[in-house]
Coordinates of C-alpha atoms in Angstrom, one line a residue:
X1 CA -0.6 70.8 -4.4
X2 CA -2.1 68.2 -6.7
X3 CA -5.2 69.3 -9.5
X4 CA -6.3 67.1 -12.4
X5 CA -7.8 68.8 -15.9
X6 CA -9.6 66.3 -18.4
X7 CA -8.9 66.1 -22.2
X8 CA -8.8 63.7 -24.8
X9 CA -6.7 62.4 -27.2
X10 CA -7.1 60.3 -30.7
X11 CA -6.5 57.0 -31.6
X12 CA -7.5 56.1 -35.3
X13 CA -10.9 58.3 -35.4
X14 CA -11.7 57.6 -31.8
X15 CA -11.2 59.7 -29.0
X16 CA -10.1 58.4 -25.8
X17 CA -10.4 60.2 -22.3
X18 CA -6.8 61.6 -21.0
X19 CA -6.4 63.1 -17.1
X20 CA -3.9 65.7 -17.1
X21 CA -2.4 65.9 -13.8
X22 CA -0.2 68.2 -12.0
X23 CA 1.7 68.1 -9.0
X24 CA 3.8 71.1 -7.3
X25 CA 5.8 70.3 -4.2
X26 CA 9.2 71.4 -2.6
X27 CA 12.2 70.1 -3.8
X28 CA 14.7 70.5 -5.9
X29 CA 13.1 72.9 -9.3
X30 CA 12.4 70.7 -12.1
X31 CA 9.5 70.7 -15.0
X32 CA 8.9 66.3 -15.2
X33 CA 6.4 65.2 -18.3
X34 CA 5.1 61.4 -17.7
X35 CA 2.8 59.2 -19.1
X36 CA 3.7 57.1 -22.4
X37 CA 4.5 60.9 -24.9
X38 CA 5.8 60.9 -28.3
X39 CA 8.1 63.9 -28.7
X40 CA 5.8 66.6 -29.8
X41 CA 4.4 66.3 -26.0
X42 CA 7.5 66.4 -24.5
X43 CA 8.0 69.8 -26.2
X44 CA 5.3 71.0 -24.9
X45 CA 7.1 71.5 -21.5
X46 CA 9.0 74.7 -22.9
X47 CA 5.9 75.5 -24.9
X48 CA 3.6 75.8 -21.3
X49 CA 6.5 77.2 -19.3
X50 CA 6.9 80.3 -21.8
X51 CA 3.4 80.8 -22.4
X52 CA 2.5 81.2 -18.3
X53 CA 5.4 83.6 -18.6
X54 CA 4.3 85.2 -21.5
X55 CA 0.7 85.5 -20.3
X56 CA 1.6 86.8 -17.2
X57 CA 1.8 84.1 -14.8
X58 CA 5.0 83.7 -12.5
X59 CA 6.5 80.1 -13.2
X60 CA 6.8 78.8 -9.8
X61 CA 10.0 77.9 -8.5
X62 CA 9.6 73.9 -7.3
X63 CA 9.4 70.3 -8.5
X64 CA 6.5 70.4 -10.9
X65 CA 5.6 66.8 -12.1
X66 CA 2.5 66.2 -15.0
X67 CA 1.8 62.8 -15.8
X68 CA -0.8 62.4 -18.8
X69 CA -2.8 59.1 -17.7
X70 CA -3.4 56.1 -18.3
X71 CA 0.1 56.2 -18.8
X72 CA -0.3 52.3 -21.3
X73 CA -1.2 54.2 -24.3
X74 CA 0.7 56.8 -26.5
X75 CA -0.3 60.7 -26.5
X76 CA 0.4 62.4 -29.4
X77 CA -0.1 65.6 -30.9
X78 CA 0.0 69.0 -29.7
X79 CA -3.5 69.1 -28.3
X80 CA -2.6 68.7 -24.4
X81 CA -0.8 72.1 -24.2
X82 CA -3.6 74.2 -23.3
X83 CA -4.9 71.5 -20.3
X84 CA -1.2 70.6 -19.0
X85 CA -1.2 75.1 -18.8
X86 CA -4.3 75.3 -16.5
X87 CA -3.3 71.6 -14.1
X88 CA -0.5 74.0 -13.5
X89 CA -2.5 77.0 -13.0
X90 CA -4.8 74.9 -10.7
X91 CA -2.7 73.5 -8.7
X92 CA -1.1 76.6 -8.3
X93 CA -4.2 78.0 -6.7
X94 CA -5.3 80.6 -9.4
X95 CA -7.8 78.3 -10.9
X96 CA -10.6 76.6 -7.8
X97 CA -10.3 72.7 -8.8
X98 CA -14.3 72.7 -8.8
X99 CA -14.5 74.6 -11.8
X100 CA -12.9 71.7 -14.1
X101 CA -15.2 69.5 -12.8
X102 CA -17.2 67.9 -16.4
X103 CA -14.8 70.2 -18.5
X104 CA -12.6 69.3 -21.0
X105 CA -9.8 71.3 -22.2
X106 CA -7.7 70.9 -25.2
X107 CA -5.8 73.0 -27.3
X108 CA -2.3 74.0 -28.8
X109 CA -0.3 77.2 -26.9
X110 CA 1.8 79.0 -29.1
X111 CA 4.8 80.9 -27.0
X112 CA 2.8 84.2 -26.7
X113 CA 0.3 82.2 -24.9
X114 CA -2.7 82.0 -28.0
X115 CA -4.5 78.6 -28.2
X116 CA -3.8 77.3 -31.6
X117 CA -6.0 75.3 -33.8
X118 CA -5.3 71.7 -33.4
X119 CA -6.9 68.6 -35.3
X120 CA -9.6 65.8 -34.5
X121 CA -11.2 68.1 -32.6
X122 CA -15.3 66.7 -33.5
X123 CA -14.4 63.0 -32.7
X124 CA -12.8 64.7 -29.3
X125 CA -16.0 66.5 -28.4
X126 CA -18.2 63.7 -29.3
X127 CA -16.3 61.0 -27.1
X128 CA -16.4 63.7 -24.4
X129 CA -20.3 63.6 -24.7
X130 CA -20.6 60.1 -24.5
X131 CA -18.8 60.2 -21.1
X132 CA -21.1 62.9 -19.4
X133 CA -19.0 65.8 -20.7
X134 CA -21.0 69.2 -20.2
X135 CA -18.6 71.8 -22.0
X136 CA -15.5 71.7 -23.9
X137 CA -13.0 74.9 -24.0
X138 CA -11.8 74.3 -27.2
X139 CA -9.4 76.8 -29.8
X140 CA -11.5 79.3 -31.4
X141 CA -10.6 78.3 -34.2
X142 CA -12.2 75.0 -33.9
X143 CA -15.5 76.2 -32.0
X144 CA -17.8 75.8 -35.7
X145 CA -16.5 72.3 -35.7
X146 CA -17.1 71.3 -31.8
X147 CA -20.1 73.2 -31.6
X148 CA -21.4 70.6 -34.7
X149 CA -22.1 67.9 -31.8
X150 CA -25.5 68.8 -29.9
X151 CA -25.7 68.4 -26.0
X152 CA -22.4 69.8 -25.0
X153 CA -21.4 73.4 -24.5
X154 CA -18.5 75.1 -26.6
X155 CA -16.1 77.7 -25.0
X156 CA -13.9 79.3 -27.7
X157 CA -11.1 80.6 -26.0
X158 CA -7.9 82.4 -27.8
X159 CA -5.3 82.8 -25.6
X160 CA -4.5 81.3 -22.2
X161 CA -5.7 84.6 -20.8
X162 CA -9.2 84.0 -21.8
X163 CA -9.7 80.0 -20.6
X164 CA -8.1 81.0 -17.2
X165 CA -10.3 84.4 -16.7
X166 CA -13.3 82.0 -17.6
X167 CA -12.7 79.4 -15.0
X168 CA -12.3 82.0 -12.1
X169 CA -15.4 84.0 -13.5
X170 CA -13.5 87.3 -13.7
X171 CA -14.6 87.2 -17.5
X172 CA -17.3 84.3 -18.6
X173 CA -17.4 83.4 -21.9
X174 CA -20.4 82.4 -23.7
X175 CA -21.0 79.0 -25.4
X176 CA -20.5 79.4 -28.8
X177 CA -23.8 79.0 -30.6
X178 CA -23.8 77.3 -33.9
X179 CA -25.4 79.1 -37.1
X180 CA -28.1 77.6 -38.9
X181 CA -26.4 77.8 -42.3
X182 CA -23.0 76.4 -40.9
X183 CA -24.1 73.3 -42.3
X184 CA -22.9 73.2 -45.9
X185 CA -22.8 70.5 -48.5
X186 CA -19.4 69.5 -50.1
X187 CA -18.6 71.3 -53.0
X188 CA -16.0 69.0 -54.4
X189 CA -18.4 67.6 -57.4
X190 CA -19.9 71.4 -58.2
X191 CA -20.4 71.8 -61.9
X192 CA -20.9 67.9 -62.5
X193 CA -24.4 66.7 -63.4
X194 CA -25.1 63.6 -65.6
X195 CA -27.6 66.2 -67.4
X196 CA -24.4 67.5 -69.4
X197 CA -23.2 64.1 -70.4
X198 CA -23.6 63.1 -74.1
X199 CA -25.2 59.9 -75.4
X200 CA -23.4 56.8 -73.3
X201 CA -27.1 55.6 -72.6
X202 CA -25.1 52.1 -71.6
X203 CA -22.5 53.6 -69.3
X204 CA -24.5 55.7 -67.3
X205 CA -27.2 53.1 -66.9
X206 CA -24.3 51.0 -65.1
X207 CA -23.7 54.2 -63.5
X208 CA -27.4 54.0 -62.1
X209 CA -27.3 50.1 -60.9
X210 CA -23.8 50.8 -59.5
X211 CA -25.1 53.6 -57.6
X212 CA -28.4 52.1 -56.3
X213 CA -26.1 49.1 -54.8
X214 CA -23.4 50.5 -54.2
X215 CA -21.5 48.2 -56.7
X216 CA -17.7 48.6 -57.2
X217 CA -17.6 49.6 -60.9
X218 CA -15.3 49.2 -63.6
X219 CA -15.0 51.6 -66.7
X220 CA -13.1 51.1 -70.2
X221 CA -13.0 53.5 -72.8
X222 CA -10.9 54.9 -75.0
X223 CA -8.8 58.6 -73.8
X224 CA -11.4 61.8 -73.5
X225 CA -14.7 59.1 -74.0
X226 CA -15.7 60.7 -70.4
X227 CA -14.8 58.1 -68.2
X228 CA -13.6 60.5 -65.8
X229 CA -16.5 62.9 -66.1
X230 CA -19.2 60.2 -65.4
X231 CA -17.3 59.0 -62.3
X232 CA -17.0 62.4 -60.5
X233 CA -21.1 62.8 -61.3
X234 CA -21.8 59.1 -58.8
X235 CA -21.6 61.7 -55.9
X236 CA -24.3 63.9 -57.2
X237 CA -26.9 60.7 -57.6
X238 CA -26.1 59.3 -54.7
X239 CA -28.2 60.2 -51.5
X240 CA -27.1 62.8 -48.8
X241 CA -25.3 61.6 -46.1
X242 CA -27.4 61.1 -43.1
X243 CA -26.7 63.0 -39.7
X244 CA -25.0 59.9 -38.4
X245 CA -23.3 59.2 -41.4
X246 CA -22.1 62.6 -41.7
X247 CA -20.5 62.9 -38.1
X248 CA -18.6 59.7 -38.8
X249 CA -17.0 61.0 -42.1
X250 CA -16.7 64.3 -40.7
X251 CA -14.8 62.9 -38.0
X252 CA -12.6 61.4 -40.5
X253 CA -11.8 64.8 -42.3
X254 CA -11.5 66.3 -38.8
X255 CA -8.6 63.6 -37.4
X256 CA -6.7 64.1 -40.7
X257 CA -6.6 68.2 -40.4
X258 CA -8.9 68.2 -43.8
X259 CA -12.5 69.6 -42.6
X260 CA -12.8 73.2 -43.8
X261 CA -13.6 76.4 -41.5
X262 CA -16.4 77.0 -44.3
X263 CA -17.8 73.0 -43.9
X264 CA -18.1 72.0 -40.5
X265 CA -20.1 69.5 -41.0
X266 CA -19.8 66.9 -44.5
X267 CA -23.3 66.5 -46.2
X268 CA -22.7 64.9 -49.0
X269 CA -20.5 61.9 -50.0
X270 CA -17.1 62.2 -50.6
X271 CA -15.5 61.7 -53.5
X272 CA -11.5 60.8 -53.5
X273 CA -9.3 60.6 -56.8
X274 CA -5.5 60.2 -55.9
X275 CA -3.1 60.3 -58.5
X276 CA -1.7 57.3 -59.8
X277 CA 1.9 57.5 -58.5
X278 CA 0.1 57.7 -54.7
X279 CA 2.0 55.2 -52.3
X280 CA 0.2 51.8 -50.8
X281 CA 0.9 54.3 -47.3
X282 CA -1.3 57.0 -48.8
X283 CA -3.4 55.2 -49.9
X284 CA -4.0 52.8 -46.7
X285 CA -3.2 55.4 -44.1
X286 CA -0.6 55.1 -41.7
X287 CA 3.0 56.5 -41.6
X288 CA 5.5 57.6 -38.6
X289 CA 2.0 59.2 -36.9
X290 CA -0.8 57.2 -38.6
X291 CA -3.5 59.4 -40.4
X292 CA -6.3 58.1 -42.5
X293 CA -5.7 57.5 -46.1
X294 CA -7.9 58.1 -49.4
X295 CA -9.3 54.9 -48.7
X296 CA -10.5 56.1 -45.2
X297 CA -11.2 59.4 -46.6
X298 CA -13.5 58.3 -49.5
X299 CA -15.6 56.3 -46.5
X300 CA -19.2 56.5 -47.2
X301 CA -18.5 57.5 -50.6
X302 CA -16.2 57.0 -54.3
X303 CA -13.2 56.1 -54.7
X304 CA -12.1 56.4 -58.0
X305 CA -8.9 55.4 -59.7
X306 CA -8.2 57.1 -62.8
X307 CA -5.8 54.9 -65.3
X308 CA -6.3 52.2 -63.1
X309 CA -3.4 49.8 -64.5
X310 CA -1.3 53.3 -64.0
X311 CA -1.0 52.3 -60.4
X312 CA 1.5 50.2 -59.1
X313 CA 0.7 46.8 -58.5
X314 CA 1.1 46.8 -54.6
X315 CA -0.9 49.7 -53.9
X316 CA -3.9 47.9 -55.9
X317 CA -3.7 44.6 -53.9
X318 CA -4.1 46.6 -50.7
X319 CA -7.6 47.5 -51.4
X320 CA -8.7 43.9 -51.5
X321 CA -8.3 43.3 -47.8
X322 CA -10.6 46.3 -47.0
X323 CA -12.8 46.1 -49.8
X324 CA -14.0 42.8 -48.3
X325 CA -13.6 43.8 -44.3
X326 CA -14.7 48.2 -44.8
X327 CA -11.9 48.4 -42.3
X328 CA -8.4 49.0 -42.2
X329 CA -6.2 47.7 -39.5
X330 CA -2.7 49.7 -38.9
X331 CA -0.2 48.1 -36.6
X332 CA 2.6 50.0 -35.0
X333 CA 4.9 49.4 -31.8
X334 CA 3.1 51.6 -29.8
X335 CA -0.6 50.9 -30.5
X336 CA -3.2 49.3 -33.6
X337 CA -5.0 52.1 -35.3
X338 CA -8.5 51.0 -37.1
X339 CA -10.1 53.3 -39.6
X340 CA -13.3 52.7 -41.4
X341 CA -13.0 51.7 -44.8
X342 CA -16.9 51.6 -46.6
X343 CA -16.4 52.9 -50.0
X344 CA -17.7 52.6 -53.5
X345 CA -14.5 51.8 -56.0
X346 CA -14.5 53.0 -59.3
X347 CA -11.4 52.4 -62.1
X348 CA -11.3 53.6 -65.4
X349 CA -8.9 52.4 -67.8
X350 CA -8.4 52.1 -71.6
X351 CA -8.6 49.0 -73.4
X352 CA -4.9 49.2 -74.8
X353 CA -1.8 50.8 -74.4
X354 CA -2.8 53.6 -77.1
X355 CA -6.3 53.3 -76.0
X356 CA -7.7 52.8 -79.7
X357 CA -8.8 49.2 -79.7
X358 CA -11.2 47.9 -80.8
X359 CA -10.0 49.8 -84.0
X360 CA -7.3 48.0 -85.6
X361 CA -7.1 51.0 -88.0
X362 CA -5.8 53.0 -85.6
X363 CA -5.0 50.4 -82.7
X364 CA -1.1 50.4 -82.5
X365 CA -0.9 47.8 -80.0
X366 CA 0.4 44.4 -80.2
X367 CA -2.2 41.8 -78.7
X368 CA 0.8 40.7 -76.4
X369 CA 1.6 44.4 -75.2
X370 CA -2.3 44.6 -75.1
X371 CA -2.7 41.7 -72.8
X372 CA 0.0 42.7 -70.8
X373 CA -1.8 45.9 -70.0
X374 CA -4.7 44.4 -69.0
X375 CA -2.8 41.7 -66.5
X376 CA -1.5 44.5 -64.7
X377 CA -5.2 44.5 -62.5
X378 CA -4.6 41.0 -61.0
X379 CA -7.0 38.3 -61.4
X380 CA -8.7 39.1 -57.4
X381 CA -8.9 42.7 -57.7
X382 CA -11.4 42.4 -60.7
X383 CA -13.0 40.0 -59.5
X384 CA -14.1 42.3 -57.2
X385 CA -15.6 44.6 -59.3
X386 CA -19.3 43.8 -60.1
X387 CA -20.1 45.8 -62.8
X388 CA -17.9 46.9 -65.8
X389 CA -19.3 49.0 -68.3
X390 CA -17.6 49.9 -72.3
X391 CA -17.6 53.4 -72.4
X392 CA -17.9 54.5 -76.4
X393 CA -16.0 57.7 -78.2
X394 CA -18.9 59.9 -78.9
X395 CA -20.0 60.6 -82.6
X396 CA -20.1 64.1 -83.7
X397 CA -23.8 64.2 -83.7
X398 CA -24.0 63.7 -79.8
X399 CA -20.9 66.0 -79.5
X400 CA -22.8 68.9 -81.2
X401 CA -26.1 67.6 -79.8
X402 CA -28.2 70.9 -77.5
X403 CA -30.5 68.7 -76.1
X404 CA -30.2 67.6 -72.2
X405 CA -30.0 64.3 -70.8
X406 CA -31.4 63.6 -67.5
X407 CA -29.9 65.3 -65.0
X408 CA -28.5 64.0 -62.0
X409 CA -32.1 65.0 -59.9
X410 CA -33.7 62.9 -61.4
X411 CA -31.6 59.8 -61.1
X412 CA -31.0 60.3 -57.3
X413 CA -34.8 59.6 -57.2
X414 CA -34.5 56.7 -58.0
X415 CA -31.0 55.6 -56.4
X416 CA -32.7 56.6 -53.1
X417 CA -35.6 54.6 -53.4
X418 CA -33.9 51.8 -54.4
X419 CA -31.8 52.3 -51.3
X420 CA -35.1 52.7 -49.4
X421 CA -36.2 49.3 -50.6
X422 CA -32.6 47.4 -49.4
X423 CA -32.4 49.3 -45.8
X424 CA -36.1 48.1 -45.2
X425 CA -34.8 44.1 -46.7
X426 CA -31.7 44.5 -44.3
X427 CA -32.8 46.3 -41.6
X428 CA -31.6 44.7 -37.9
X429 CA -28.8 43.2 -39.6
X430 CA -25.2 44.4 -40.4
X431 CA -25.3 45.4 -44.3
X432 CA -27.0 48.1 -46.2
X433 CA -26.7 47.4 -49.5
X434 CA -26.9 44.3 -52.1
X435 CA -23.2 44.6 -52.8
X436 CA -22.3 43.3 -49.2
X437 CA -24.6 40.1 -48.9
X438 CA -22.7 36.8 -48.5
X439 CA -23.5 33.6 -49.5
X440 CA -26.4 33.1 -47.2
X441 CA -27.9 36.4 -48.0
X442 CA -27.9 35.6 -51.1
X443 CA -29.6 32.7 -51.4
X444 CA -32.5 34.2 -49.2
X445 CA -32.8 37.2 -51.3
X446 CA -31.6 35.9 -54.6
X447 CA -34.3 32.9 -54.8
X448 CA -35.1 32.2 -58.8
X449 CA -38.1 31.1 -60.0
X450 CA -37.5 27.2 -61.8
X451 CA -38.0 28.8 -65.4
X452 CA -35.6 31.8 -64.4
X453 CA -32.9 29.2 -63.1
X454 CA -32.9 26.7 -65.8
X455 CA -32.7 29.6 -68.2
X456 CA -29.5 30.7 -66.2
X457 CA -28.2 27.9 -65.1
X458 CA -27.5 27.2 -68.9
X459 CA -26.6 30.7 -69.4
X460 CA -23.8 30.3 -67.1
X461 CA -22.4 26.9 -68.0
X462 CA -22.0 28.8 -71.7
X463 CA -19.8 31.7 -70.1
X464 CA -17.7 29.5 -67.9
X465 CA -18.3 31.9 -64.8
X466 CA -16.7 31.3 -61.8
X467 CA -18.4 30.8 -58.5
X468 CA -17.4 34.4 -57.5
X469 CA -18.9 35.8 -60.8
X470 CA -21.8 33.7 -59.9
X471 CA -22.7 35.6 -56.6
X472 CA -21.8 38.8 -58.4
X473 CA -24.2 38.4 -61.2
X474 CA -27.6 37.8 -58.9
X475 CA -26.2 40.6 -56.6
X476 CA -26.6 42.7 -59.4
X477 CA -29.4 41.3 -60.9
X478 CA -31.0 41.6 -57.4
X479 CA -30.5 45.5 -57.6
X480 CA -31.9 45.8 -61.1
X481 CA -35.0 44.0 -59.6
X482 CA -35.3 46.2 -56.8
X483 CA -34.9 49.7 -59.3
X484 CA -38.0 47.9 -61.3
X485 CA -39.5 47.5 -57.9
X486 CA -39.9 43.7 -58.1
X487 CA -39.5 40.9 -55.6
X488 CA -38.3 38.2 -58.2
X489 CA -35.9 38.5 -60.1
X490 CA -36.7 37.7 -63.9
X491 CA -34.4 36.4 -66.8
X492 CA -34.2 40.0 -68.0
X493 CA -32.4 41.0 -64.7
X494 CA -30.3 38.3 -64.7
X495 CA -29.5 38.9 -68.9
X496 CA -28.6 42.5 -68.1
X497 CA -26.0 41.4 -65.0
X498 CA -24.6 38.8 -67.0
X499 CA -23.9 42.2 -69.8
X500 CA -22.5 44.0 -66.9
X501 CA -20.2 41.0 -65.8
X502 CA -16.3 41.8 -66.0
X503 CA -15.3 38.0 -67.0
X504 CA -14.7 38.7 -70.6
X505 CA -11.7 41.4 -69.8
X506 CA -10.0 38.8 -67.7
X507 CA -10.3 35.7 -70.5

């Protein structure tokens, strides 16, 4: 007797549809697994024969063939368990065939015959939706995160017991129903708010214009000037992640096992610091069974990079490709895995070695070991980064200062109006912000006035910038002008960019 369950599988942070089918016939007794599996599917064979047994099922004595189609593209993961269990139950004749029809079924069985928690279950659910999916029976443990996509029924179930009394009716189960405070914002920035940061009116101004335009941003300072402090408050000033937005990265967190049981659903921005001695792997994604990577997990927010010239030298360079693409391409034998790569990059680094220069008093560095530290962030790396700010040692006056700055509140105000003004300039196209325009973007956006480009044309020919610093300086200038709320941009916008340019720590 043949029967056919639907589930789905992943491949980057896109689900694809996956027909279990089973087939029992006379002949000689065998248990056959088909269909393109990596090993963790093909153990699933012992993991569904003892968990019928377990759950009180008689494993029937004949040649019992699953094939996982389309059979061209890997299955991975333990997720087909709980589906390849009820083909079999199906075409047994326990479970009536109609009942599967617009269901899909995934899930992990654990030798007792619970349905264990499994990952990439929201990206699952949402691809099911998109391909007339009415309900999803779905681990319990996962039925918060499922139940996050609207239009599709959730069926917790936590055993095989409870998904196979369901699709006979003996015991119905009802759709799990979402609570209305589910819906939490991340609490990985909690405690940071620009309102406790002392003096470094120039920093966190760069912060502002880095913020507003989503500007890869550069920071130098010497040890303890709070280089690190000022990065980790960007997520608080940036706006909320929108409902789209926030499916996509939670999707993201979901596929790499990362979205917490108390966060179903990522509101606000991430924000992704890996150490320094993190491998070009980690940091890409990828591996044996590819998995996204901090650049994949900081999409739609920061990633930062503390001691950037810490880092080795190969795992910087692979941030330029996606940088300029916001995508990373993974190639393997058995399939090419893409993951969205739209982030914000910060670095902080000291100016030396010892981190005192400019003071020569205490300074220890030779200028040769000096410059050597500095060439260890190549030449096209930087000049990717559009704004670099000097981030001073406080005096003991600001340290001992009471009095607030402006908090973090207040600033998002403005970032988000700002980003109002460039959504409505690039709306129908494929950017968002000022920091992704190209050439001809920019020369439709960035128009000068004939006093304003005399004035910089001169400018420029003084600071011997390059044709890339060029388009990085009106980019910036062109978000200045837009938090001002002007259409042109003046020679004060373009004076402050030219500040913010990163030429002088590559001369």
């Amino acid at each position: 007797m043949f029967s056919s369950v639907l589930s789905f599988g992943i491949r980057g942070i896109e689900g694809f549809c996956v027909n279990v089918e089973a087939d029992i016939s006379d002949g000689m007794p065998m248990f056959e697994l088909v269909g393109y599996l990596s090993g963790e599917v093909k153990e699933a064979r012992e993991r569904v024969r003892t968990a019928l047994k377990n759950t009180g099922y008689d494993f029937p004595v004949k040649r019992i063939t699953l094939n996982l189609s389309p059979g061209n593209v890997r299955k991975q993961g333990t997720g087909y368990d709980l589906p390849m269990a009820v083909a079999i139950l199906a075409a047994m004749g326990e479970i009536d065939r109609e009942k599967l029809n617009e269901t899909m079924i995934i899930g992990e069985l654990k030798l007792n015959g619970d349905v264990g928690r499994i990952n990439g279950v929201l990206p699952m659910v949402i691809c099911g939706r998109k391909t007339g999916i009415k309900r999803c029976i779905v681990p319990a443990a996962n039925a918060a995160e499922g139940a996050m996509v609207n239009g599709v029924e959730i069926i917790p179930v936590s055993n095989l017991k409870e998904a196979a009394d369901h699709l006979k009716g003996t015991v119905p189960i009802r759709p799990y129903t979402r609570d209305g405070n589910a819906v939490e914002a991340s609490d990985n920035n909690a405690g940071c708010d620009l309102k406790y940061v002392r003096g470094q009116a120039a920093a966190r101004r760069g912060l502002e214009i880095a913020a507003c335009g989503m500007h890869n941003m550069l920071m130098v300072g010497a040890p303890g000037a709070g280089k690190s402090m000022l990065a980790k408050c960007i997520p608080t000033i940036l706006p909320p992640l929108s409902d789209e937005e926030a499916l996509e990265v939670s999707s993201i967190y979901s596929v790499a096992g990362l979205l917490k049981d108390d966060r179903n659903l990522m509101k606000e921005r991430p924000f992704v610091s890996p150490h320094h001695t993190v491998t070009d792997i980690a940091m890409t994604g990828g591996g044996t069974y590819p998995r996204p990577g901090s650049i994949s997990l900081s999409h739609r927010g920061v990633l930062f990079l503390d001691e950037m010239p810490e880092f080795s030298r190969y795992t910087l360079e692979v941030l330029r490709q996606p940088l300029e693409d916001r995508k990373i391409t993974i190639a393997r034998n058995f399939g090419t895995y893409v993951y969205p790569a739209d982030f914000m990059l910060v670095g902080a680094m000291n100016p030396c070695p010892c981190g005192a220069y400019p003071d020569l008093s205490k300074c220890t560095c030779t200028e040769p070991s000096r410059r050597r530290y500095l060439n260890r962030l190549s030449r096209p790396l930087l000049d990717r980064m559009d704004i670099c700010v000097d981030v001073m040692k406080l005096g003991y006056d600001d340290m001992l200062s009471t009095e607030m700055s402006e908090s973090s509140a207040q600033v998002r105000k403005r970032v988000i109006r700002t980003q109002e003004i460039q959504r409505d300039r690039f709306s129908g196209g494929k950017i968002l912000f000022n920091s992704q325009m190209n050439s001809d973007e920019i020369h439709k956006y960035c128009a000068l006035e004939p006093k304003v480009k005399e004035w910089f044309a001169g400018a420029l020919e003084k600071l011997d910038v390059s044709a890339r610093g060029y388009s990085k300086i009106l980019k910036v200038a062109r978000t200045i002008a837009d938090i001002d709320g002007l259409k042109a941009i003046r020679r004060e916008h373009l004076a402050e960019a030219m500040q913010l340019n990163n030429s002088y720590i590559m001369g």
